[in-house]
Coordinates of C-alpha atoms and ligand atoms in Angstrom, one line a residue:
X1 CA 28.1 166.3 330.6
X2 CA 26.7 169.3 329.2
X3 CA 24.1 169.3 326.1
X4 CA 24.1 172.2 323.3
X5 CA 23.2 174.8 324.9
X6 CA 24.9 174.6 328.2
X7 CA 28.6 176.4 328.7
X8 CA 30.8 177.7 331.2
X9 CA 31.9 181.1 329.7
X10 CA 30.2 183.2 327.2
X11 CA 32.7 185.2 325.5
X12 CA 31.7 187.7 322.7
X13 CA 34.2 188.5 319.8
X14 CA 33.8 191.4 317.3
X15 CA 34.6 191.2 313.3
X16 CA 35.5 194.9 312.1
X17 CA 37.1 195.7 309.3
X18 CA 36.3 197.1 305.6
X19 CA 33.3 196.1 303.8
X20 CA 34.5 193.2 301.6
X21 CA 37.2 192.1 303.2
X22 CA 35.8 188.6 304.5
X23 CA 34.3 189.1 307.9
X24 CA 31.0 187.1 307.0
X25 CA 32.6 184.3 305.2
X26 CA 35.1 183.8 308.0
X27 CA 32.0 183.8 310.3
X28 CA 30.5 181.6 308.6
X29 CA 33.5 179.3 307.8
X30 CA 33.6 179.3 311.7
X31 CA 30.7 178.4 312.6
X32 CA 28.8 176.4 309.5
X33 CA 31.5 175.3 307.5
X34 CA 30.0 177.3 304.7
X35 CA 31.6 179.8 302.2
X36 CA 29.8 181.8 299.8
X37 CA 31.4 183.0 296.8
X38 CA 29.0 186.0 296.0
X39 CA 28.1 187.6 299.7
X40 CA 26.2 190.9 299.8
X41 CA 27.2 193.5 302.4
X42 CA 26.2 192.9 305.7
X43 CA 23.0 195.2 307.1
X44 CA 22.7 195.7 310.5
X45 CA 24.4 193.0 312.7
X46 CA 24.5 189.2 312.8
X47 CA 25.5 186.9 315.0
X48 CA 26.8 182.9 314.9
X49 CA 27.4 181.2 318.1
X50 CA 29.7 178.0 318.8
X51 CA 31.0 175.8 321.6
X52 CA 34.0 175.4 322.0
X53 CA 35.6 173.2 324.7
X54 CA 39.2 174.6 326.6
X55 CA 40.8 172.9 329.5
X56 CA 36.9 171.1 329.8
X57 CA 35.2 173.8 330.3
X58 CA 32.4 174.6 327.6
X59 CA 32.8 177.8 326.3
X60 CA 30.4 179.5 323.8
X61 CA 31.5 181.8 321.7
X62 CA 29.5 184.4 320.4
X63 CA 30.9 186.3 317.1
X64 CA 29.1 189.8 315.8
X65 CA 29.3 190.8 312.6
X66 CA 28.3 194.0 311.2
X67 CA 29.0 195.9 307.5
X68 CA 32.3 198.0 306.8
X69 CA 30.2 200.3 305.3
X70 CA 29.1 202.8 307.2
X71 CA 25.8 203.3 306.3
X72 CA 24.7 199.6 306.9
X73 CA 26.2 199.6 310.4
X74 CA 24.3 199.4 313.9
X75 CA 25.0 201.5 316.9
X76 CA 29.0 201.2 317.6
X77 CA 28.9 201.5 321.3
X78 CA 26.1 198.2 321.5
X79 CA 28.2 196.6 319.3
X80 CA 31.7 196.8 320.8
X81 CA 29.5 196.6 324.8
X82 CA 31.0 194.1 326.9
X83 CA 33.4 192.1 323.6
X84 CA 36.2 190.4 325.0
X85 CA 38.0 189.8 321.8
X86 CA 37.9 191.0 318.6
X87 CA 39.1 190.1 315.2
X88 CA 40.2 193.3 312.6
X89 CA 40.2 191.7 309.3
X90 CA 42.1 193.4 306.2
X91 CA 42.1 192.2 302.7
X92 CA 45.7 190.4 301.5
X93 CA 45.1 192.0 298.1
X94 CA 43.9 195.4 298.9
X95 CA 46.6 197.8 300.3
X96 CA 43.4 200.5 301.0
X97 CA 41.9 198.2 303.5
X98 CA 45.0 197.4 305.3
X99 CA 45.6 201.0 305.5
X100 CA 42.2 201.3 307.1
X101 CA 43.2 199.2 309.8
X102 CA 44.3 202.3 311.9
X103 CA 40.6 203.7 312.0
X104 CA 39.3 200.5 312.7
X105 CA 42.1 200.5 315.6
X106 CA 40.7 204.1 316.6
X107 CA 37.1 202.9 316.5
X108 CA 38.6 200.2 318.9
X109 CA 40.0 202.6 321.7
X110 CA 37.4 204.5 321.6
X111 CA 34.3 201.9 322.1
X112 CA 35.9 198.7 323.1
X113 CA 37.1 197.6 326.7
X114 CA 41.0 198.4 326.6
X115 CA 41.7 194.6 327.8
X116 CA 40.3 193.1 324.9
X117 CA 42.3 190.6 322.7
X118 CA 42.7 191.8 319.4
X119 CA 44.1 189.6 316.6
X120 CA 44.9 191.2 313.2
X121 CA 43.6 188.7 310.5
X122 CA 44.9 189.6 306.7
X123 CA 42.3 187.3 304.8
X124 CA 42.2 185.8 300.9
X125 CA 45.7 184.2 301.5
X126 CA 44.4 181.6 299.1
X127 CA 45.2 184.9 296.3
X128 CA 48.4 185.1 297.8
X129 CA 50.3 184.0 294.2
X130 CA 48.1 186.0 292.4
X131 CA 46.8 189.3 294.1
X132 CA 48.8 189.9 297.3
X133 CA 49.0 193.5 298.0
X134 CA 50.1 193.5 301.6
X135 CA 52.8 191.0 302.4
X136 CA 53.2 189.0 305.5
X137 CA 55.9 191.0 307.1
X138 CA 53.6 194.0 306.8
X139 CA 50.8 192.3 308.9
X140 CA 53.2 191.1 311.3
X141 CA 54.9 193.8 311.7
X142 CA 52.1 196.2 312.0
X143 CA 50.9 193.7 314.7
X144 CA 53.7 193.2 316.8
X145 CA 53.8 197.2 316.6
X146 CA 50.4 197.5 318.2
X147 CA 50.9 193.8 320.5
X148 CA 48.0 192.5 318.6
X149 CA 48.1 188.1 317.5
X150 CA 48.1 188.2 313.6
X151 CA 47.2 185.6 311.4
X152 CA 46.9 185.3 307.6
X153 CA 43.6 183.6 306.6
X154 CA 41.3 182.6 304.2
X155 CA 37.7 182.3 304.6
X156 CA 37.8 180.3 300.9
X157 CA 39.5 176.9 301.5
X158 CA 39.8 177.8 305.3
X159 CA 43.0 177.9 305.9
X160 CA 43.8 179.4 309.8
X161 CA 40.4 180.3 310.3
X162 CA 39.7 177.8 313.2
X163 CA 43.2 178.2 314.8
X164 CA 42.8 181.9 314.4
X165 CA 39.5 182.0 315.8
X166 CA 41.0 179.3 319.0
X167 CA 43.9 181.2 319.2
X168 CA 41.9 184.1 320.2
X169 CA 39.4 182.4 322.4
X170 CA 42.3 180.8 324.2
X171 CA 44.1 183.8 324.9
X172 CA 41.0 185.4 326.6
X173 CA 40.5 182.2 328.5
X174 CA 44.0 182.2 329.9
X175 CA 43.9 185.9 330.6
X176 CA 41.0 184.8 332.9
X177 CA 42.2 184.5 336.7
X178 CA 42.7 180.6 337.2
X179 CA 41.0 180.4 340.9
X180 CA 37.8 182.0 339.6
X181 CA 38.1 179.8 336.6
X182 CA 38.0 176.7 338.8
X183 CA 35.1 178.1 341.5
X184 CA 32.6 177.8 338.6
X185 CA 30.4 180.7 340.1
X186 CA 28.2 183.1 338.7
X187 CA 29.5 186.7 338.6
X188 CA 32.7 186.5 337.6
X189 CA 35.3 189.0 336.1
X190 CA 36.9 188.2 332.7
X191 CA 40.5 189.8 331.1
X192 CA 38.7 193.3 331.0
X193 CA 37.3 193.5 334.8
X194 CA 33.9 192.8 333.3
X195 CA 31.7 190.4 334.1
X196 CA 32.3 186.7 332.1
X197 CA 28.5 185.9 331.4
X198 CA 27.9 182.2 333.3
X199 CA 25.2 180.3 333.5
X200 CA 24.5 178.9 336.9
X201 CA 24.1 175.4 337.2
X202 CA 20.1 176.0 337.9
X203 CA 19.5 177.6 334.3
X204 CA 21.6 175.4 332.7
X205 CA 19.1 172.4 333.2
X206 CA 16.4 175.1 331.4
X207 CA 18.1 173.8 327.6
X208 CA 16.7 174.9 324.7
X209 CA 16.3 172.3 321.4
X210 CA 18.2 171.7 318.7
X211 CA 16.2 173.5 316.6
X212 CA 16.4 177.0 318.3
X213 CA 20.2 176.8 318.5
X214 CA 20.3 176.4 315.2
X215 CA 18.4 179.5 314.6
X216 CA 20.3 181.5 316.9
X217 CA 22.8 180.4 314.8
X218 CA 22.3 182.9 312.1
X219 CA 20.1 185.2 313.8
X220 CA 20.2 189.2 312.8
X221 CA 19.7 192.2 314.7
X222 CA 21.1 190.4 318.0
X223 CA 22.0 193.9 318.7
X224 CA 20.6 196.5 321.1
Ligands
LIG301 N1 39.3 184.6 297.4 C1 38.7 184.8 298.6 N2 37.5 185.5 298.6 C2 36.9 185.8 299.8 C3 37.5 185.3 301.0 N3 36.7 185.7 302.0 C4 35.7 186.4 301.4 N4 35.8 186.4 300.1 C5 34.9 187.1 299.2 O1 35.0 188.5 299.4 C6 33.7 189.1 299.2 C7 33.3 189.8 300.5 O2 33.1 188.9 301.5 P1 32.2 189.2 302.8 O3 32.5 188.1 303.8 O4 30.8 189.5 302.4 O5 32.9 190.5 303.3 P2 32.5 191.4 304.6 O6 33.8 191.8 305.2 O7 31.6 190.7 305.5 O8 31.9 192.7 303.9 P3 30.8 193.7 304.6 O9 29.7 193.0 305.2 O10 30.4 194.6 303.5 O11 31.6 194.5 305.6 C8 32.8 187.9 298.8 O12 32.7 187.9 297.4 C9 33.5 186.7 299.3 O13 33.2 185.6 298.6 C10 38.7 184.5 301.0 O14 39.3 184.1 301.9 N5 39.2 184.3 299.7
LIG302 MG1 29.7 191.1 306.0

């Protein structure tokens, strides 16, 4: 049985996307169950972990965060280094920010392992009635276009942010070859040909406590 802080497979996930269009609030959703109404810009980059469990195996996954804004963003190659899944998050009820999508897509190629699992979240459906700018056929469309999952969220009363956060952390873990899965060694390759980061049995007795989990929790400037 494993406490806290042990796990199988650490997989890291990227949020990019326009400034304002829910990346922090869907990390936090994720990870604290929290949601906060009045959210300033992100500076630099954050980080939330989590454990999930697939097929018993502990996984944890670690989710960066960083700004939309250019000027409040970190170093794009240390951010995207070694991400084996990523989530590029539009706004339902701004056209401008699912038009952005392509850069973020370039930004992508350019930086990101070309294995990675990419799903195509359109966030605030809980405006849907009210504001919807981009409609669902759009995102799906655009997404089965580019062979990305797609998902319509919100961060707000949470609707599909666990399943689309699982649905992503599953795909990488099936795209991850079985036997090596099942050898539970150090040093294995994930979907991309990189390494999986897994803690050998021997470190995993070294735990950390509560407390410092919790603080790695919302830790800043994980990066670099
Ligand atoms: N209605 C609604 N509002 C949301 C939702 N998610 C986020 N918001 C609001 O949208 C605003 C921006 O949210 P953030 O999570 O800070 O956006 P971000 O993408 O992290 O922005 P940057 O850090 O600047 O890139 C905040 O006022 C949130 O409360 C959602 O699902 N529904
Ligand atoms: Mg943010």
């Amino acid at each position: 049985m494993l406490t806290d802080d042990e796990y199988d497979y650490l997989f890291k996930l990227v949020l990019i996307g326009d400034s304002g269009v829910g990346k922090s609030n869907l990390l936090s959703r994720f990870t604290t169950n929290e949601f906060n109404l009045e959210s300033k810009s992100t500076i630099g980059v954050e980080f939330a972990t989590k454990n999930i469990e697939i097929e018993k195996h502990t996984i944890k996954a670690q989710i960066w965060d960083t700004s939309g804004q250019e000027r409040y963003r970190a170093i794009t190659g240390a951010y995207y280094r070694g991400a084996v899944g990523a989530l590029l998050v539009y706004d339902i009820t701004r056209q401008t920010s699912f038009q952005n999508v392509t850069h973020w897509l370039k930004e992508l190629r350019e930086h990101a392992d070309p294995n990675i699992v990419i799903m195509l979240v359109g966030n605030k459906s809980d405006l849907s009635e009210t504001n919807r700018a981009v409609t669902t056929e759009e995102g799906g469309a655009l997404a089965e276009q580019e062979g990305f999952l797609f998902m319509e969220t919100s961060a707000l009363d949470a609707t599909n942010v666990e399943n689309s956060f699982a649905t992503v952390f599953n795909t990488i873990y099936s795209n991850v070859p079985k036997k090596q899965v099942n050898a539970d060694q150090q040093g294995q390759t994930g979907p991309s040909g990189d390494r999986i980061q897994l803690r050998p049995p021997s470190v995993r007795s070294m735990t950390r406590g509560g407390d410092e989990e919790a603080k790695e929790k919302k830790s800043s400037g994980g990066c670099c």
